[in-house]
Every structure is written in structure tokens, then in C-alpha cells.
Amino acid sequence: MSSFSEKMNDQSPASASRTAFDGFLDGIAQLCIIVSGILLVFLIATFGWLVFGRYVLNDTPTWVEQSSLLIVVYITCLGAAAGVRNNTHLSIDFVREGLPYLPREIMRYIADLFVTCFGLFMAWQGWNLVLENLERPIPMIGFSESWRAAPLVICGVLMVLFSCTNIAKRLLKSRKG
């Protein structure tokens, strides 16, 4: 998989030089993808255990449903954050790419600003959910409900970091030339 900095073309805000900070951010995005992958494997294994327990042992493991709901939130949020860094989200960009340079760049800034605002809102509201649910346990597994909201905070912060980096790199690139 190629990193954000390796995707140097007209669509990316990065410059031709790769910095240590780029490597750091790429490492965070890669870690998000690795953790999501491991959780996906665990999710599949737990559903296998659910089917085995229900139909072979005739004793359904009740914790699988709640743990699966928790795991799906982590997979989704970590994958979304990595998608912002790697610029791999589904987008309809044929209109933007058909425009001249200046309006195309303005639309890229606007898109990054929307992602930044969304990430801030997600982190803020996720944090409120974390604080409100500290004492409420998740049924069947006993963890705090705050564990369900924690990925919102993580994803929101990473989305803000990655999209602000895109904006900064784009601004630096436009100032240089």
C-alpha cells in the first residue's frame, strides 16, 4: 500500500520532499489500518465461535453480539481516519477535476475544511459521550459504554490532524511556486 506522501500528484497537497512528520503521520495511518485488520480478524473469529457455540455446543455465547458492536465501531473509525490521511475515501471528483487550477484548488481547501470541522465535531461530541457514559456498563461484557465513544474521539482528532496537514502542505506548496 502506498503512503500519502508517495502519492505525489496534482491531487495531493504534499510536496516532492518527504519529511519526518510525513513518515510519522503515515505510520499513524498504517497503525490504524493494522489495528483495524486485526480487529476484523477477531470479529470473524468471534462470529465463528458464535455459530459453533449455538449449533454445535447448543450454548450461545452471549458476549459476541455486544463485543462485535464495539469492534465494528473501532474498525470503522480507525479506517476512516486512515482514509483521510491516505486520500482513499470515496469521492465524486470528476466535476472538480474538470475545473481550471484555481477553482479546483479552492474546492480542495473547502473539502479539507469540511473534514476538519466534521472531525472537530466528532471529537468534541465523542468526548462528551465518553464522559457521560463512564459509569454505564455495556451489557454482557461489562466494559464501560465510554469504550464505544472512544473511537469517535480518536478518529475525530486524527481527521483534524490529517486534514489540517493537507491544508498546510497545500498552502506551503502554493507559496513555493
Short mmCIF file of N, CA and C in Angstrom, two decimals:
data_model
loop_
_atom_site.label_atom_id
_atom_site.label_comp_id
_atom_site.label_asym_id
_atom_site.label_seq_id
_atom_site.Cartn_x
_atom_site.Cartn_y
_atom_site.Cartn_z
N MET A 1 0.84 -1.16 0.00
CA MET A 1 0.00 0.00 0.00
C MET A 1 0.90 1.24 0.00
N SER A 2 0.59 2.18 -0.82
CA SER A 2 1.41 3.38 -0.88
C SER A 2 0.95 4.39 0.15
N SER A 3 1.88 5.15 0.66
CA SER A 3 1.55 6.14 1.67
C SER A 3 1.10 7.43 1.02
N PHE A 4 0.58 8.28 1.85
CA PHE A 4 0.08 9.57 1.39
C PHE A 4 1.19 10.34 0.67
N SER A 5 2.35 10.36 1.24
CA SER A 5 3.44 11.15 0.68
C SER A 5 3.95 10.59 -0.63
N GLU A 6 3.74 9.29 -0.86
CA GLU A 6 4.17 8.68 -2.10
C GLU A 6 3.20 8.97 -3.24
N LYS A 7 2.02 9.43 -2.91
CA LYS A 7 1.00 9.71 -3.93
C LYS A 7 1.14 11.16 -4.39
N MET A 8 2.32 11.51 -4.79
CA MET A 8 2.59 12.88 -5.19
C MET A 8 2.04 13.13 -6.59
N ASN A 9 0.95 13.83 -6.65
CA ASN A 9 0.41 14.24 -7.93
C ASN A 9 -0.38 15.50 -7.73
N ASP A 10 -1.10 15.92 -8.74
CA ASP A 10 -1.84 17.17 -8.68
C ASP A 10 -2.93 17.14 -7.62
N GLN A 11 -3.39 15.96 -7.22
CA GLN A 11 -4.48 15.86 -6.26
C GLN A 11 -4.00 15.97 -4.83
N SER A 12 -2.75 15.70 -4.55
CA SER A 12 -2.30 15.69 -3.17
C SER A 12 -1.66 17.03 -2.80
N PRO A 13 -1.81 17.42 -1.53
CA PRO A 13 -1.23 18.68 -1.10
C PRO A 13 0.24 18.57 -0.75
N ALA A 14 0.80 17.39 -0.78
CA ALA A 14 2.17 17.20 -0.36
C ALA A 14 3.15 17.71 -1.40
N SER A 15 4.30 18.07 -0.93
CA SER A 15 5.35 18.49 -1.84
C SER A 15 6.22 17.29 -2.17
N ALA A 16 7.18 17.48 -3.06
CA ALA A 16 8.00 16.36 -3.51
C ALA A 16 8.91 15.84 -2.41
N SER A 17 9.24 16.66 -1.43
CA SER A 17 10.13 16.20 -0.35
C SER A 17 9.31 15.56 0.76
N ARG A 18 9.82 14.47 1.26
CA ARG A 18 9.16 13.73 2.34
C ARG A 18 9.84 14.10 3.64
N THR A 19 9.05 14.53 4.61
CA THR A 19 9.60 14.94 5.89
C THR A 19 9.42 13.83 6.93
N ALA A 20 10.08 14.00 8.05
CA ALA A 20 9.93 13.05 9.15
C ALA A 20 8.49 13.09 9.68
N PHE A 21 7.88 14.26 9.64
CA PHE A 21 6.49 14.38 10.08
C PHE A 21 5.56 13.59 9.16
N ASP A 22 5.85 13.60 7.85
CA ASP A 22 5.08 12.78 6.90
C ASP A 22 5.19 11.31 7.27
N GLY A 23 6.39 10.88 7.57
CA GLY A 23 6.59 9.50 7.97
C GLY A 23 5.85 9.16 9.25
N PHE A 24 5.84 10.08 10.19
CA PHE A 24 5.12 9.90 11.45
C PHE A 24 3.63 9.75 11.19
N LEU A 25 3.07 10.67 10.39
CA LEU A 25 1.63 10.61 10.09
C LEU A 25 1.28 9.36 9.29
N ASP A 26 2.15 8.99 8.34
CA ASP A 26 1.93 7.76 7.59
C ASP A 26 1.96 6.55 8.52
N GLY A 27 2.85 6.59 9.50
CA GLY A 27 2.93 5.50 10.48
C GLY A 27 1.66 5.40 11.31
N ILE A 28 1.11 6.53 11.71
CA ILE A 28 -0.15 6.53 12.47
C ILE A 28 -1.27 5.94 11.61
N ALA A 29 -1.35 6.38 10.35
CA ALA A 29 -2.38 5.86 9.45
C ALA A 29 -2.21 4.35 9.24
N GLN A 30 -0.97 3.92 9.07
CA GLN A 30 -0.70 2.49 8.88
C GLN A 30 -1.07 1.70 10.13
N LEU A 31 -0.78 2.26 11.30
CA LEU A 31 -1.16 1.61 12.56
C LEU A 31 -2.68 1.47 12.66
N CYS A 32 -3.40 2.50 12.24
CA CYS A 32 -4.87 2.42 12.23
C CYS A 32 -5.34 1.28 11.35
N ILE A 33 -4.72 1.13 10.19
CA ILE A 33 -5.11 0.07 9.27
C ILE A 33 -4.77 -1.30 9.85
N ILE A 34 -3.61 -1.43 10.46
CA ILE A 34 -3.20 -2.71 11.06
C ILE A 34 -4.14 -3.09 12.19
N VAL A 35 -4.44 -2.15 13.09
CA VAL A 35 -5.34 -2.44 14.20
C VAL A 35 -6.72 -2.81 13.68
N SER A 36 -7.19 -2.08 12.66
CA SER A 36 -8.49 -2.41 12.07
C SER A 36 -8.48 -3.82 11.48
N GLY A 37 -7.40 -4.19 10.83
CA GLY A 37 -7.29 -5.52 10.26
C GLY A 37 -7.29 -6.61 11.31
N ILE A 38 -6.55 -6.39 12.39
CA ILE A 38 -6.52 -7.35 13.49
C ILE A 38 -7.90 -7.49 14.12
N LEU A 39 -8.57 -6.35 14.31
CA LEU A 39 -9.92 -6.40 14.88
C LEU A 39 -10.90 -7.09 13.94
N LEU A 40 -10.72 -6.92 12.65
CA LEU A 40 -11.58 -7.61 11.69
C LEU A 40 -11.40 -9.12 11.77
N VAL A 41 -10.17 -9.56 11.90
CA VAL A 41 -9.91 -11.00 12.05
C VAL A 41 -10.54 -11.49 13.35
N PHE A 42 -10.39 -10.72 14.43
CA PHE A 42 -11.00 -11.10 15.71
C PHE A 42 -12.52 -11.15 15.59
N LEU A 43 -13.10 -10.19 14.86
CA LEU A 43 -14.55 -10.16 14.66
C LEU A 43 -15.03 -11.42 13.95
N ILE A 44 -14.32 -11.82 12.92
CA ILE A 44 -14.68 -13.03 12.17
C ILE A 44 -14.55 -14.26 13.07
N ALA A 45 -13.48 -14.31 13.86
CA ALA A 45 -13.29 -15.44 14.77
C ALA A 45 -14.40 -15.52 15.81
N THR A 46 -14.81 -14.37 16.34
CA THR A 46 -15.87 -14.40 17.36
C THR A 46 -17.20 -14.84 16.76
N PHE A 47 -17.46 -14.46 15.51
CA PHE A 47 -18.69 -14.94 14.89
C PHE A 47 -18.61 -16.43 14.59
N GLY A 48 -17.43 -16.91 14.29
CA GLY A 48 -17.24 -18.35 14.15
C GLY A 48 -17.54 -19.06 15.46
N TRP A 49 -17.06 -18.49 16.55
CA TRP A 49 -17.33 -19.06 17.87
C TRP A 49 -18.83 -19.01 18.19
N LEU A 50 -19.49 -17.93 17.78
CA LEU A 50 -20.93 -17.80 18.00
C LEU A 50 -21.68 -18.94 17.29
N VAL A 51 -21.35 -19.15 16.03
CA VAL A 51 -22.02 -20.21 15.27
C VAL A 51 -21.70 -21.59 15.87
N PHE A 52 -20.44 -21.82 16.21
CA PHE A 52 -20.06 -23.10 16.82
C PHE A 52 -20.79 -23.30 18.14
N GLY A 53 -20.80 -22.27 18.97
CA GLY A 53 -21.46 -22.38 20.27
C GLY A 53 -22.96 -22.61 20.15
N ARG A 54 -23.56 -21.91 19.20
CA ARG A 54 -25.02 -22.02 19.05
C ARG A 54 -25.44 -23.36 18.47
N TYR A 55 -24.76 -23.82 17.42
CA TYR A 55 -25.24 -25.00 16.70
C TYR A 55 -24.54 -26.31 17.08
N VAL A 56 -23.34 -26.23 17.61
CA VAL A 56 -22.64 -27.46 17.98
C VAL A 56 -22.75 -27.70 19.49
N LEU A 57 -22.46 -26.68 20.27
CA LEU A 57 -22.50 -26.83 21.72
C LEU A 57 -23.89 -26.59 22.32
N ASN A 58 -24.76 -26.00 21.51
CA ASN A 58 -26.11 -25.63 21.96
C ASN A 58 -26.04 -24.70 23.17
N ASP A 59 -25.03 -23.82 23.16
CA ASP A 59 -24.83 -22.86 24.25
C ASP A 59 -24.31 -21.57 23.62
N THR A 60 -25.21 -20.67 23.28
CA THR A 60 -24.85 -19.45 22.57
C THR A 60 -24.03 -18.52 23.46
N PRO A 61 -22.83 -18.13 23.00
CA PRO A 61 -22.04 -17.15 23.76
C PRO A 61 -22.70 -15.77 23.64
N THR A 62 -23.19 -15.27 24.73
CA THR A 62 -23.98 -14.03 24.71
C THR A 62 -23.12 -12.77 24.53
N TRP A 63 -21.85 -12.86 24.81
CA TRP A 63 -20.98 -11.70 24.74
C TRP A 63 -20.61 -11.32 23.32
N VAL A 64 -20.81 -12.21 22.35
CA VAL A 64 -20.35 -11.97 20.98
C VAL A 64 -21.04 -10.77 20.35
N GLU A 65 -22.34 -10.66 20.52
CA GLU A 65 -23.07 -9.55 19.88
C GLU A 65 -22.56 -8.19 20.36
N GLN A 66 -22.47 -8.02 21.65
CA GLN A 66 -22.03 -6.72 22.18
C GLN A 66 -20.57 -6.43 21.86
N SER A 67 -19.73 -7.46 21.94
CA SER A 67 -18.32 -7.22 21.59
C SER A 67 -18.18 -6.91 20.10
N SER A 68 -19.00 -7.53 19.28
CA SER A 68 -18.96 -7.25 17.84
C SER A 68 -19.37 -5.82 17.53
N LEU A 69 -20.39 -5.34 18.21
CA LEU A 69 -20.81 -3.95 18.01
C LEU A 69 -19.69 -2.98 18.40
N LEU A 70 -19.00 -3.30 19.46
CA LEU A 70 -17.88 -2.46 19.90
C LEU A 70 -16.73 -2.51 18.89
N ILE A 71 -16.42 -3.69 18.42
CA ILE A 71 -15.31 -3.86 17.47
C ILE A 71 -15.60 -3.15 16.15
N VAL A 72 -16.84 -3.22 15.68
CA VAL A 72 -17.20 -2.58 14.42
C VAL A 72 -16.99 -1.06 14.49
N VAL A 73 -17.27 -0.47 15.63
CA VAL A 73 -17.06 0.97 15.79
C VAL A 73 -15.57 1.30 15.65
N TYR A 74 -14.72 0.50 16.27
CA TYR A 74 -13.28 0.73 16.16
C TYR A 74 -12.77 0.54 14.74
N ILE A 75 -13.22 -0.53 14.08
CA ILE A 75 -12.79 -0.78 12.70
C ILE A 75 -13.19 0.39 11.81
N THR A 76 -14.42 0.83 11.93
CA THR A 76 -14.94 1.91 11.10
C THR A 76 -14.20 3.22 11.33
N CYS A 77 -14.04 3.60 12.58
CA CYS A 77 -13.43 4.89 12.89
C CYS A 77 -11.93 4.91 12.55
N LEU A 78 -11.22 3.85 12.87
CA LEU A 78 -9.80 3.82 12.53
C LEU A 78 -9.59 3.80 11.02
N GLY A 79 -10.43 3.05 10.33
CA GLY A 79 -10.35 3.01 8.87
C GLY A 79 -10.67 4.36 8.24
N ALA A 80 -11.65 5.06 8.80
CA ALA A 80 -12.00 6.39 8.29
C ALA A 80 -10.86 7.38 8.48
N ALA A 81 -10.23 7.34 9.63
CA ALA A 81 -9.10 8.24 9.88
C ALA A 81 -7.95 7.96 8.91
N ALA A 82 -7.64 6.69 8.71
CA ALA A 82 -6.58 6.34 7.77
C ALA A 82 -6.95 6.76 6.35
N GLY A 83 -8.22 6.67 6.02
CA GLY A 83 -8.68 7.10 4.71
C GLY A 83 -8.47 8.57 4.45
N VAL A 84 -8.60 9.38 5.49
CA VAL A 84 -8.34 10.82 5.35
C VAL A 84 -6.86 11.04 5.06
N ARG A 85 -6.01 10.35 5.75
CA ARG A 85 -4.56 10.51 5.53
C ARG A 85 -4.14 10.01 4.15
N ASN A 86 -4.64 8.85 3.78
CA ASN A 86 -4.23 8.24 2.52
C ASN A 86 -5.02 8.73 1.32
N ASN A 87 -5.98 9.60 1.57
CA ASN A 87 -6.79 10.18 0.50
C ASN A 87 -7.48 9.07 -0.31
N THR A 88 -8.07 8.11 0.41
CA THR A 88 -8.68 6.96 -0.24
C THR A 88 -10.18 6.88 -0.04
N HIS A 89 -10.79 7.95 0.44
CA HIS A 89 -12.23 7.93 0.61
C HIS A 89 -12.94 8.03 -0.72
N LEU A 90 -14.10 7.43 -0.78
CA LEU A 90 -14.93 7.52 -1.96
C LEU A 90 -15.31 8.98 -2.18
N SER A 91 -15.07 9.47 -3.36
CA SER A 91 -15.45 10.85 -3.67
C SER A 91 -15.84 10.94 -5.13
N ILE A 92 -16.67 11.89 -5.38
CA ILE A 92 -17.08 12.17 -6.75
C ILE A 92 -16.34 13.43 -7.15
N ASP A 93 -15.23 13.24 -7.83
CA ASP A 93 -14.37 14.38 -8.10
C ASP A 93 -14.26 14.74 -9.58
N PHE A 94 -15.08 14.12 -10.41
CA PHE A 94 -14.95 14.42 -11.84
C PHE A 94 -15.31 15.87 -12.15
N VAL A 95 -16.22 16.47 -11.36
CA VAL A 95 -16.55 17.88 -11.57
C VAL A 95 -15.36 18.75 -11.18
N ARG A 96 -14.83 18.48 -10.00
CA ARG A 96 -13.68 19.26 -9.51
C ARG A 96 -12.49 19.12 -10.44
N GLU A 97 -12.19 17.93 -10.88
CA GLU A 97 -11.01 17.70 -11.71
C GLU A 97 -11.18 18.28 -13.11
N GLY A 98 -12.40 18.56 -13.51
CA GLY A 98 -12.63 19.18 -14.82
C GLY A 98 -12.50 20.68 -14.81
N LEU A 99 -12.33 21.24 -13.62
CA LEU A 99 -12.22 22.69 -13.49
C LEU A 99 -10.78 23.16 -13.70
N PRO A 100 -10.62 24.45 -13.98
CA PRO A 100 -9.27 25.01 -14.04
C PRO A 100 -8.59 24.94 -12.67
N TYR A 101 -7.30 25.22 -12.64
CA TYR A 101 -6.48 25.03 -11.44
C TYR A 101 -7.03 25.76 -10.21
N LEU A 102 -7.31 27.04 -10.29
CA LEU A 102 -7.71 27.82 -9.11
C LEU A 102 -9.02 27.33 -8.50
N PRO A 103 -10.10 27.18 -9.26
CA PRO A 103 -11.32 26.66 -8.62
C PRO A 103 -11.15 25.23 -8.08
N ARG A 104 -10.33 24.43 -8.74
CA ARG A 104 -10.07 23.07 -8.27
C ARG A 104 -9.37 23.11 -6.92
N GLU A 105 -8.39 23.98 -6.78
CA GLU A 105 -7.68 24.10 -5.50
C GLU A 105 -8.59 24.65 -4.41
N ILE A 106 -9.43 25.60 -4.76
CA ILE A 106 -10.37 26.15 -3.77
C ILE A 106 -11.30 25.05 -3.28
N MET A 107 -11.78 24.22 -4.19
CA MET A 107 -12.65 23.11 -3.79
C MET A 107 -11.91 22.11 -2.89
N ARG A 108 -10.63 21.92 -3.13
CA ARG A 108 -9.85 21.03 -2.25
C ARG A 108 -9.72 21.61 -0.85
N TYR A 109 -9.48 22.91 -0.76
CA TYR A 109 -9.43 23.56 0.55
C TYR A 109 -10.76 23.44 1.26
N ILE A 110 -11.84 23.68 0.54
CA ILE A 110 -13.17 23.60 1.14
C ILE A 110 -13.43 22.18 1.65
N ALA A 111 -13.08 21.20 0.86
CA ALA A 111 -13.28 19.81 1.28
C ALA A 111 -12.48 19.50 2.55
N ASP A 112 -11.23 19.95 2.59
CA ASP A 112 -10.41 19.72 3.79
C ASP A 112 -10.97 20.48 5.00
N LEU A 113 -11.49 21.66 4.77
CA LEU A 113 -12.10 22.42 5.87
C LEU A 113 -13.35 21.71 6.40
N PHE A 114 -14.15 21.16 5.50
CA PHE A 114 -15.32 20.39 5.94
C PHE A 114 -14.90 19.18 6.76
N VAL A 115 -13.88 18.48 6.31
CA VAL A 115 -13.39 17.32 7.06
C VAL A 115 -12.86 17.75 8.43
N THR A 116 -12.16 18.88 8.47
CA THR A 116 -11.65 19.40 9.73
C THR A 116 -12.79 19.72 10.69
N CYS A 117 -13.80 20.43 10.20
CA CYS A 117 -14.96 20.77 11.04
C CYS A 117 -15.68 19.51 11.52
N PHE A 118 -15.86 18.56 10.62
CA PHE A 118 -16.52 17.31 10.99
C PHE A 118 -15.70 16.56 12.05
N GLY A 119 -14.38 16.52 11.87
CA GLY A 119 -13.51 15.86 12.84
C GLY A 119 -13.55 16.53 14.20
N LEU A 120 -13.57 17.86 14.21
CA LEU A 120 -13.68 18.59 15.48
C LEU A 120 -14.99 18.27 16.18
N PHE A 121 -16.08 18.30 15.42
CA PHE A 121 -17.38 17.99 15.99
C PHE A 121 -17.43 16.55 16.50
N MET A 122 -16.87 15.63 15.73
CA MET A 122 -16.85 14.23 16.14
C MET A 122 -16.05 14.04 17.43
N ALA A 123 -14.89 14.67 17.50
CA ALA A 123 -14.06 14.54 18.71
C ALA A 123 -14.74 15.16 19.92
N TRP A 124 -15.33 16.31 19.72
CA TRP A 124 -16.00 17.02 20.82
C TRP A 124 -17.19 16.22 21.33
N GLN A 125 -18.07 15.80 20.43
CA GLN A 125 -19.25 15.05 20.86
C GLN A 125 -18.87 13.66 21.38
N GLY A 126 -17.85 13.06 20.77
CA GLY A 126 -17.37 11.77 21.27
C GLY A 126 -16.84 11.89 22.69
N TRP A 127 -16.11 12.98 22.95
CA TRP A 127 -15.59 13.20 24.30
C TRP A 127 -16.73 13.37 25.30
N ASN A 128 -17.77 14.11 24.89
CA ASN A 128 -18.93 14.26 25.77
C ASN A 128 -19.57 12.91 26.06
N LEU A 129 -19.66 12.05 25.05
CA LEU A 129 -20.21 10.71 25.27
C LEU A 129 -19.32 9.87 26.18
N VAL A 130 -18.01 10.00 26.02
CA VAL A 130 -17.09 9.27 26.89
C VAL A 130 -17.33 9.67 28.35
N LEU A 131 -17.41 10.97 28.59
CA LEU A 131 -17.60 11.44 29.96
C LEU A 131 -18.95 11.06 30.54
N GLU A 132 -19.99 11.10 29.71
CA GLU A 132 -21.34 10.79 30.20
C GLU A 132 -21.54 9.31 30.48
N ASN A 133 -20.77 8.45 29.86
CA ASN A 133 -21.02 7.02 29.96
C ASN A 133 -19.95 6.26 30.73
N LEU A 134 -19.16 6.94 31.50
CA LEU A 134 -18.09 6.27 32.25
C LEU A 134 -18.61 5.19 33.19
N GLU A 135 -19.73 5.44 33.82
CA GLU A 135 -20.25 4.53 34.83
C GLU A 135 -21.26 3.52 34.28
N ARG A 136 -21.64 3.64 33.02
CA ARG A 136 -22.65 2.76 32.43
C ARG A 136 -21.96 1.57 31.76
N PRO A 137 -22.25 0.36 32.22
CA PRO A 137 -21.61 -0.81 31.61
C PRO A 137 -22.31 -1.26 30.32
N ILE A 138 -21.55 -1.84 29.41
CA ILE A 138 -22.11 -2.46 28.23
C ILE A 138 -22.68 -3.81 28.66
N PRO A 139 -23.93 -4.10 28.33
CA PRO A 139 -24.50 -5.40 28.73
C PRO A 139 -23.68 -6.57 28.17
N MET A 140 -23.59 -7.60 28.91
CA MET A 140 -22.96 -8.88 28.55
C MET A 140 -21.43 -8.86 28.63
N ILE A 141 -20.79 -7.71 28.46
CA ILE A 141 -19.32 -7.72 28.52
C ILE A 141 -18.78 -6.88 29.66
N GLY A 142 -19.59 -5.99 30.21
CA GLY A 142 -19.21 -5.28 31.41
C GLY A 142 -18.27 -4.10 31.25
N PHE A 143 -17.76 -3.85 30.06
CA PHE A 143 -16.92 -2.67 29.85
C PHE A 143 -17.78 -1.42 29.95
N SER A 144 -17.14 -0.30 30.20
CA SER A 144 -17.85 0.96 30.23
C SER A 144 -18.35 1.33 28.83
N GLU A 145 -19.53 1.92 28.75
CA GLU A 145 -20.07 2.40 27.47
C GLU A 145 -19.14 3.43 26.84
N SER A 146 -18.28 4.03 27.62
CA SER A 146 -17.33 5.00 27.10
C SER A 146 -16.41 4.39 26.05
N TRP A 147 -16.20 3.08 26.13
CA TRP A 147 -15.36 2.41 25.14
C TRP A 147 -15.97 2.47 23.75
N ARG A 148 -17.29 2.61 23.67
CA ARG A 148 -17.94 2.75 22.36
C ARG A 148 -17.73 4.13 21.77
N ALA A 149 -17.58 5.13 22.62
CA ALA A 149 -17.42 6.51 22.15
C ALA A 149 -15.96 6.88 21.95
N ALA A 150 -15.06 6.17 22.56
CA ALA A 150 -13.63 6.49 22.45
C ALA A 150 -13.13 6.54 21.00
N PRO A 151 -13.57 5.62 20.12
CA PRO A 151 -13.10 5.70 18.74
C PRO A 151 -13.54 6.98 18.02
N LEU A 152 -14.66 7.55 18.44
CA LEU A 152 -15.10 8.82 17.85
C LEU A 152 -14.10 9.92 18.16
N VAL A 153 -13.61 9.92 19.37
CA VAL A 153 -12.61 10.93 19.77
C VAL A 153 -11.31 10.71 19.00
N ILE A 154 -10.86 9.47 18.97
CA ILE A 154 -9.61 9.15 18.27
C ILE A 154 -9.71 9.51 16.79
N CYS A 155 -10.79 9.07 16.16
CA CYS A 155 -10.98 9.34 14.74
C CYS A 155 -11.10 10.84 14.47
N GLY A 156 -11.86 11.53 15.31
CA GLY A 156 -12.02 12.97 15.12
C GLY A 156 -10.70 13.72 15.21
N VAL A 157 -9.91 13.39 16.21
CA VAL A 157 -8.61 14.05 16.38
C VAL A 157 -7.70 13.74 15.19
N LEU A 158 -7.67 12.48 14.77
CA LEU A 158 -6.82 12.12 13.63
C LEU A 158 -7.31 12.77 12.33
N MET A 159 -8.61 12.86 12.14
CA MET A 159 -9.13 13.52 10.94
C MET A 159 -8.74 14.99 10.92
N VAL A 160 -8.81 15.65 12.07
CA VAL A 160 -8.39 17.05 12.15
C VAL A 160 -6.90 17.17 11.86
N LEU A 161 -6.10 16.31 12.46
CA LEU A 161 -4.66 16.34 12.24
C LEU A 161 -4.32 16.12 10.76
N PHE A 162 -4.91 15.09 10.17
CA PHE A 162 -4.60 14.77 8.78
C PHE A 162 -5.11 15.82 7.81
N SER A 163 -6.31 16.34 8.01
CA SER A 163 -6.84 17.33 7.08
C SER A 163 -6.14 18.68 7.25
N CYS A 164 -5.78 19.05 8.47
CA CYS A 164 -5.01 20.29 8.67
C CYS A 164 -3.63 20.18 8.04
N THR A 165 -3.05 18.99 8.10
CA THR A 165 -1.77 18.77 7.44
C THR A 165 -1.92 18.92 5.93
N ASN A 166 -3.00 18.40 5.38
CA ASN A 166 -3.26 18.57 3.94
C ASN A 166 -3.34 20.05 3.58
N ILE A 167 -4.06 20.81 4.38
CA ILE A 167 -4.21 22.25 4.12
C ILE A 167 -2.85 22.93 4.21
N ALA A 168 -2.09 22.64 5.26
CA ALA A 168 -0.79 23.28 5.44
C ALA A 168 0.16 22.94 4.30
N LYS A 169 0.19 21.69 3.90
CA LYS A 169 1.07 21.29 2.79
C LYS A 169 0.65 21.97 1.48
N ARG A 170 -0.64 22.06 1.27
CA ARG A 170 -1.13 22.71 0.06
C ARG A 170 -0.75 24.20 0.07
N LEU A 171 -0.88 24.84 1.23
CA LEU A 171 -0.50 26.26 1.34
C LEU A 171 1.00 26.45 1.11
N LEU A 172 1.81 25.58 1.71
CA LEU A 172 3.26 25.67 1.52
C LEU A 172 3.64 25.45 0.07
N LYS A 173 2.97 24.50 -0.57
CA LYS A 173 3.26 24.21 -1.97
C LYS A 173 2.89 25.41 -2.85
N SER A 174 1.77 26.07 -2.55
CA SER A 174 1.35 27.21 -3.37
C SER A 174 2.26 28.42 -3.16
N ARG A 175 2.83 28.54 -1.97
CA ARG A 175 3.75 29.67 -1.69
C ARG A 175 5.10 29.49 -2.38
N LYS A 176 5.51 28.21 -2.51
CA LYS A 176 6.80 27.93 -3.14
C LYS A 176 6.74 28.13 -4.64
N GLY A 177 5.60 27.90 -5.19
CA GLY A 177 5.68 28.02 -6.64
C GLY A 177 4.40 27.86 -7.31
#
